[in-house]
Amino acid sequence: MSALSAQGLTARYPGQPVSRPALLDVDLDLERGERLLLLGPNGAGKSTFIRVFAGLMHAARGKALVAGHPARAAREMVGVVSHATFLYDELTAAENLRFYGQLYGVPDVAERGAALLERVGLTHAAEVQVGRLSRGQQQRVAIARALLHDPPVLLLDEPDTGLDAGAFGPLEELTTSGERTVVLTTHNLSNGLRLGTRAAVLSRGRLVHQQPGLSSVDGVPLGHLLEELARA
Ligand SMILES: Nc1ncnc2c1ncn2[C@@H]1O[C@H](COP(=O)(O)OP(=O)(O)O)[C@@H](O)[C@H]1O
Ligand SMILES: [Mg+2]
């Protein structure tokens, strides 16, 4: 069984024409431990793909399955890092992790939170209110939050936006350890190539290329292909 499977997946926001949904008939399977770099120009549907698998948005048609379960019923298997940090500004970093850990039923939540804050290099800021942290530090807390329940599937929507360069190492290590299945988007192609094991390209909601490896698509270097799609 695939760790993650899109089958004829179609998703539409209210107000979008039926003929032009955010995602259209996407078929894609990831095996356990595969890390997909999801590419495509702005508006291609990358965040929508992640939202559906995060259980935050309904499929209009088709299926989004996590280990065979509908994504909306599999949220405890999924960790999400996106532009929205899902953190409470008035709580400290440690309190945020404790709050979410309890929500997820994480055992030994204080120790787990502390260990993750250490891994993202934020032990010194554990007792600081999140609203007082820099954007990069907040993003580090968000990464720790997403990993609290040790999810087998990680969805990373531009996780490196606003992240200082020094934090990419821990993100890479946490992402690539433990056979996690990952879907990743990023504006930074070199980060994407470091984290991903394969790639797919969305354009106007359709999956236009799938690539088992990461250097080129049909002989065209990925960077060139992206520039081409951005102009289309
Ligand atoms: N909340 C929303 N409401 C309406 N349309 C949206 C919303 N979010 C995204 N869209 C539209 O859906 C399409 C796909 O967007 P998105 O998944 O955010 O693309 P990407 O992440 O690849 O830039 C775009 O046409 C975008 O304008
Ligand atoms: Mg996006």
Short mmCIF file of C-alpha atoms and ligand atoms in Angstrom, two decimals:
data_model
loop_
_atom_site.label_atom_id
_atom_site.label_comp_id
_atom_site.label_asym_id
_atom_site.label_seq_id
_atom_site.Cartn_x
_atom_site.Cartn_y
_atom_site.Cartn_z
CA MET A 1 0.00 0.00 0.00
CA SER A 2 1.26 3.48 -0.82
CA ALA A 3 2.19 5.78 2.05
CA LEU A 4 0.44 8.55 0.19
CA SER A 5 -1.83 8.25 -2.82
CA ALA A 6 -3.70 10.76 -4.98
CA GLN A 7 -6.22 9.14 -7.28
CA GLY A 8 -7.97 11.37 -9.76
CA LEU A 9 -7.64 14.06 -7.13
CA THR A 10 -9.56 17.22 -7.97
CA ALA A 11 -9.96 20.15 -5.58
CA ARG A 12 -11.68 23.47 -6.07
CA TYR A 13 -12.08 26.60 -4.00
CA PRO A 14 -15.45 28.29 -3.76
CA GLY A 15 -15.79 30.61 -6.72
CA GLN A 16 -13.37 28.74 -8.95
CA PRO A 17 -14.93 27.69 -12.25
CA VAL A 18 -15.61 23.97 -12.55
CA SER A 19 -13.42 23.95 -15.66
CA ARG A 20 -10.46 25.45 -13.78
CA PRO A 21 -10.09 23.84 -10.35
CA ALA A 22 -6.96 24.27 -8.21
CA LEU A 23 -6.18 20.57 -8.73
CA LEU A 24 -7.42 18.45 -11.61
CA ASP A 25 -7.25 14.67 -11.88
CA VAL A 26 -3.95 14.26 -10.09
CA ASP A 27 -2.66 10.70 -9.85
CA LEU A 28 0.41 10.16 -7.72
CA ASP A 29 1.75 7.50 -5.36
CA LEU A 30 4.52 7.76 -2.81
CA GLU A 31 6.05 4.74 -1.13
CA ARG A 32 7.20 4.90 2.46
CA GLY A 33 10.41 6.89 2.77
CA GLU A 34 10.06 8.66 -0.56
CA ARG A 35 10.39 12.44 -0.49
CA LEU A 36 8.62 14.28 -3.24
CA LEU A 37 9.75 17.71 -4.34
CA LEU A 38 6.58 19.28 -5.71
CA LEU A 39 7.44 21.89 -8.31
CA GLY A 40 5.50 24.34 -10.43
CA PRO A 41 4.93 28.07 -10.85
CA ASN A 42 2.84 30.21 -8.50
CA GLY A 43 -0.79 29.16 -8.53
CA ALA A 44 -0.02 25.70 -9.89
CA GLY A 45 -1.79 23.97 -7.00
CA LYS A 46 1.12 22.92 -4.78
CA SER A 47 -0.28 24.35 -1.54
CA THR A 48 -3.70 22.98 -2.39
CA PHE A 49 -2.23 19.51 -2.79
CA ILE A 50 -0.65 19.85 0.67
CA ARG A 51 -3.85 21.26 2.19
CA VAL A 52 -5.89 18.30 0.97
CA PHE A 53 -3.40 15.78 2.39
CA ALA A 54 -3.25 17.75 5.64
CA GLY A 55 -6.99 17.14 5.93
CA LEU A 56 -7.67 20.88 5.73
CA MET A 57 -9.57 20.81 2.45
CA HIS A 58 -12.02 18.44 0.81
CA ALA A 59 -11.42 16.76 -2.50
CA ALA A 60 -14.15 17.71 -4.97
CA ARG A 61 -13.52 14.43 -6.76
CA GLY A 62 -11.13 11.51 -6.50
CA LYS A 63 -9.20 10.36 -3.47
CA ALA A 64 -6.43 11.56 -1.17
CA LEU A 65 -5.24 8.59 0.88
CA VAL A 66 -2.64 8.36 3.65
CA ALA A 67 -1.63 4.75 4.25
CA GLY A 68 -4.92 3.77 2.66
CA HIS A 69 -7.07 6.04 4.85
CA PRO A 70 -8.85 9.17 3.66
CA ALA A 71 -6.56 12.10 4.53
CA ARG A 72 -9.19 13.75 6.72
CA ALA A 73 -9.27 10.65 8.93
CA ALA A 74 -5.50 10.28 9.09
CA ARG A 75 -4.39 13.58 10.59
CA GLU A 76 -2.53 11.93 13.46
CA MET A 77 -0.21 10.36 10.87
CA VAL A 78 0.64 13.67 9.26
CA GLY A 79 2.81 16.63 10.29
CA VAL A 80 2.46 19.96 8.50
CA VAL A 81 4.79 22.92 8.19
CA SER A 82 3.49 25.81 6.12
CA HIS A 83 3.54 29.56 5.97
CA ALA A 84 0.98 29.64 8.78
CA THR A 85 2.85 28.50 11.89
CA PHE A 86 -0.30 27.45 13.81
CA LEU A 87 1.37 28.82 16.96
CA TYR A 88 -0.11 30.96 19.74
CA ASP A 89 1.82 34.21 20.06
CA GLU A 90 1.05 34.69 23.73
CA LEU A 91 2.27 31.22 24.75
CA THR A 92 5.95 30.40 25.09
CA ALA A 93 7.61 28.01 22.66
CA ALA A 94 7.54 25.24 25.29
CA GLU A 95 3.88 25.97 26.14
CA ASN A 96 2.90 25.81 22.49
CA LEU A 97 4.51 22.39 22.17
CA ARG A 98 2.88 21.19 25.38
CA PHE A 99 -0.51 22.39 24.18
CA TYR A 100 -0.24 20.65 20.82
CA GLY A 101 1.35 17.58 22.35
CA GLN A 102 -1.63 17.15 24.66
CA LEU A 103 -3.97 17.66 21.74
CA TYR A 104 -2.23 14.81 19.92
CA GLY A 105 -1.97 12.64 23.04
CA VAL A 106 1.84 12.63 22.90
CA PRO A 107 3.32 10.76 25.89
CA ASP A 108 5.99 12.56 28.00
CA VAL A 109 5.07 15.74 26.22
CA ALA A 110 7.36 18.08 28.20
CA GLU A 111 10.45 15.95 27.49
CA ARG A 112 9.52 15.45 23.86
CA GLY A 113 8.98 19.19 23.40
CA ALA A 114 12.29 20.01 25.07
CA ALA A 115 14.15 17.47 22.94
CA LEU A 116 12.68 18.87 19.74
CA LEU A 117 13.43 22.47 20.74
CA GLU A 118 17.00 21.38 21.30
CA ARG A 119 17.17 19.75 17.88
CA VAL A 120 16.00 22.93 16.18
CA GLY A 121 18.48 24.95 18.25
CA LEU A 122 15.96 26.82 20.38
CA THR A 123 16.54 25.58 23.93
CA HIS A 124 17.52 29.10 25.00
CA ALA A 125 14.17 30.46 23.77
CA ALA A 126 11.92 27.77 25.23
CA GLU A 127 10.41 30.13 27.80
CA VAL A 128 10.01 33.09 25.45
CA GLN A 129 6.55 34.01 24.13
CA VAL A 130 6.37 33.00 20.49
CA GLY A 131 5.15 36.47 19.52
CA ARG A 132 8.49 37.87 20.68
CA LEU A 133 10.58 35.46 18.59
CA SER A 134 11.92 36.30 15.14
CA ARG A 135 10.14 34.90 12.09
CA GLY A 136 12.96 32.36 11.64
CA GLN A 137 12.74 31.26 15.26
CA GLN A 138 8.96 30.93 15.00
CA GLN A 139 9.44 28.74 11.95
CA ARG A 140 11.80 26.54 13.98
CA VAL A 141 9.12 26.14 16.64
CA ALA A 142 6.62 25.28 13.90
CA ILE A 143 8.97 22.55 12.66
CA ALA A 144 9.24 21.15 16.19
CA ARG A 145 5.44 21.31 16.52
CA ALA A 146 4.92 19.36 13.30
CA LEU A 147 7.18 16.56 14.54
CA LEU A 148 5.82 16.25 18.10
CA HIS A 149 3.77 13.15 17.38
CA ASP A 150 6.53 11.65 15.22
CA PRO A 151 4.31 11.50 12.12
CA PRO A 152 5.24 9.04 9.36
CA VAL A 153 4.13 11.61 6.77
CA LEU A 154 5.45 15.18 6.63
CA LEU A 155 3.98 17.91 4.47
CA LEU A 156 6.31 20.87 4.07
CA ASP A 157 4.94 23.88 2.22
CA GLU A 158 7.82 26.32 1.79
CA PRO A 159 9.21 25.37 5.21
CA ASP A 160 12.41 27.30 4.50
CA THR A 161 10.70 30.63 3.81
CA GLY A 162 11.83 33.00 6.55
CA LEU A 163 14.13 30.36 7.97
CA ASP A 164 17.70 31.44 8.62
CA ALA A 165 20.33 29.40 6.78
CA GLY A 166 21.56 27.83 10.03
CA ALA A 167 18.18 26.19 10.59
CA PHE A 168 18.15 24.29 7.32
CA GLY A 169 20.51 21.62 8.65
CA PRO A 170 18.17 20.60 11.49
CA LEU A 171 15.18 20.72 9.13
CA GLU A 172 17.01 18.46 6.68
CA GLU A 173 18.02 16.06 9.44
CA LEU A 174 14.54 15.88 10.96
CA THR A 175 12.96 15.47 7.53
CA THR A 176 15.24 12.77 6.25
CA SER A 177 15.47 10.67 9.42
CA GLY A 178 13.19 7.76 10.22
CA GLU A 179 11.86 6.74 6.80
CA ARG A 180 9.35 9.53 6.71
CA THR A 181 7.31 10.05 3.59
CA VAL A 182 7.56 13.72 2.63
CA VAL A 183 5.92 16.16 0.26
CA LEU A 184 7.88 19.39 -0.05
CA THR A 185 7.50 22.69 -1.85
CA THR A 186 10.13 25.41 -1.78
CA HIS A 187 11.22 28.49 -3.70
CA ASN A 188 14.78 27.40 -3.09
CA LEU A 189 15.57 24.74 -5.67
CA SER A 190 18.89 23.79 -4.11
CA ASN A 191 17.16 23.12 -0.76
CA GLY A 192 14.54 21.11 -2.62
CA LEU A 193 17.16 19.03 -4.36
CA ARG A 194 18.83 18.33 -1.02
CA LEU A 195 15.65 17.09 0.64
CA GLY A 196 13.82 15.39 -2.20
CA THR A 197 14.31 11.91 -3.61
CA ARG A 198 12.04 12.48 -6.60
CA ALA A 199 10.05 15.28 -8.17
CA ALA A 200 6.74 16.07 -9.78
CA VAL A 201 5.66 19.20 -11.59
CA LEU A 202 2.22 20.79 -11.33
CA SER A 203 0.99 23.31 -13.85
CA ARG A 204 -2.47 24.85 -13.60
CA GLY A 205 -3.62 22.10 -11.30
CA ARG A 206 -2.46 19.25 -13.46
CA LEU A 207 0.45 16.94 -12.83
CA VAL A 208 2.45 17.48 -15.99
CA HIS A 209 5.63 15.59 -15.13
CA GLN A 210 6.75 12.92 -12.72
CA GLN A 211 10.36 12.23 -12.22
CA PRO A 212 11.91 9.27 -10.40
CA GLY A 213 15.16 11.19 -9.76
CA LEU A 214 16.07 14.80 -9.35
CA SER A 215 18.39 16.30 -11.95
CA SER A 216 16.31 16.63 -15.11
CA VAL A 217 12.91 16.02 -16.68
CA ASP A 218 12.97 14.36 -20.09
CA GLY A 219 16.56 15.52 -20.41
CA VAL A 220 15.68 19.13 -19.59
CA PRO A 221 17.36 20.46 -16.44
CA LEU A 222 14.70 21.18 -13.81
CA GLY A 223 15.71 24.81 -13.44
CA HIS A 224 15.11 25.44 -17.17
CA LEU A 225 11.79 23.63 -17.09
CA LEU A 226 10.59 25.78 -14.19
CA GLU A 227 11.53 29.00 -15.97
CA GLU A 228 9.69 27.79 -19.04
CA LEU A 229 6.53 26.94 -17.06
CA ALA A 230 6.66 30.27 -15.24
CA ARG A 231 6.55 32.05 -18.60
CA ALA A 232 3.75 29.86 -20.01
N1 LIG B 1 -8.17 30.36 -0.54
C1 LIG B 1 -8.33 30.39 -1.85
N2 LIG B 1 -9.50 30.79 -2.42
C2 LIG B 1 -9.67 30.80 -3.76
N3 LIG B 1 -8.73 30.43 -4.64
C3 LIG B 1 -7.54 30.01 -4.13
C4 LIG B 1 -7.28 29.97 -2.73
N4 LIG B 1 -6.02 29.53 -2.53
C5 LIG B 1 -5.52 29.29 -3.75
N5 LIG B 1 -6.42 29.59 -4.71
C6 LIG B 1 -6.24 29.43 -6.17
O1 LIG B 1 -6.02 28.04 -6.43
C7 LIG B 1 -4.98 27.87 -7.38
C8 LIG B 1 -3.86 27.04 -6.77
O2 LIG B 1 -3.29 27.78 -5.70
P1 LIG B 1 -2.13 27.19 -4.77
O3 LIG B 1 -2.43 25.79 -4.45
O4 LIG B 1 -1.98 28.14 -3.63
O5 LIG B 1 -0.88 27.27 -5.74
P2 LIG B 1 0.70 27.22 -5.41
O6 LIG B 1 0.86 26.80 -4.00
O7 LIG B 1 1.27 26.26 -6.40
O8 LIG B 1 1.21 28.61 -5.65
C9 LIG B 1 -4.57 29.27 -7.81
O9 LIG B 1 -5.30 29.59 -8.97
C10 LIG B 1 -4.98 30.12 -6.65
O10 LIG B 1 -5.29 31.44 -7.08
MG MG B 2 1.82 27.71 -2.40
#
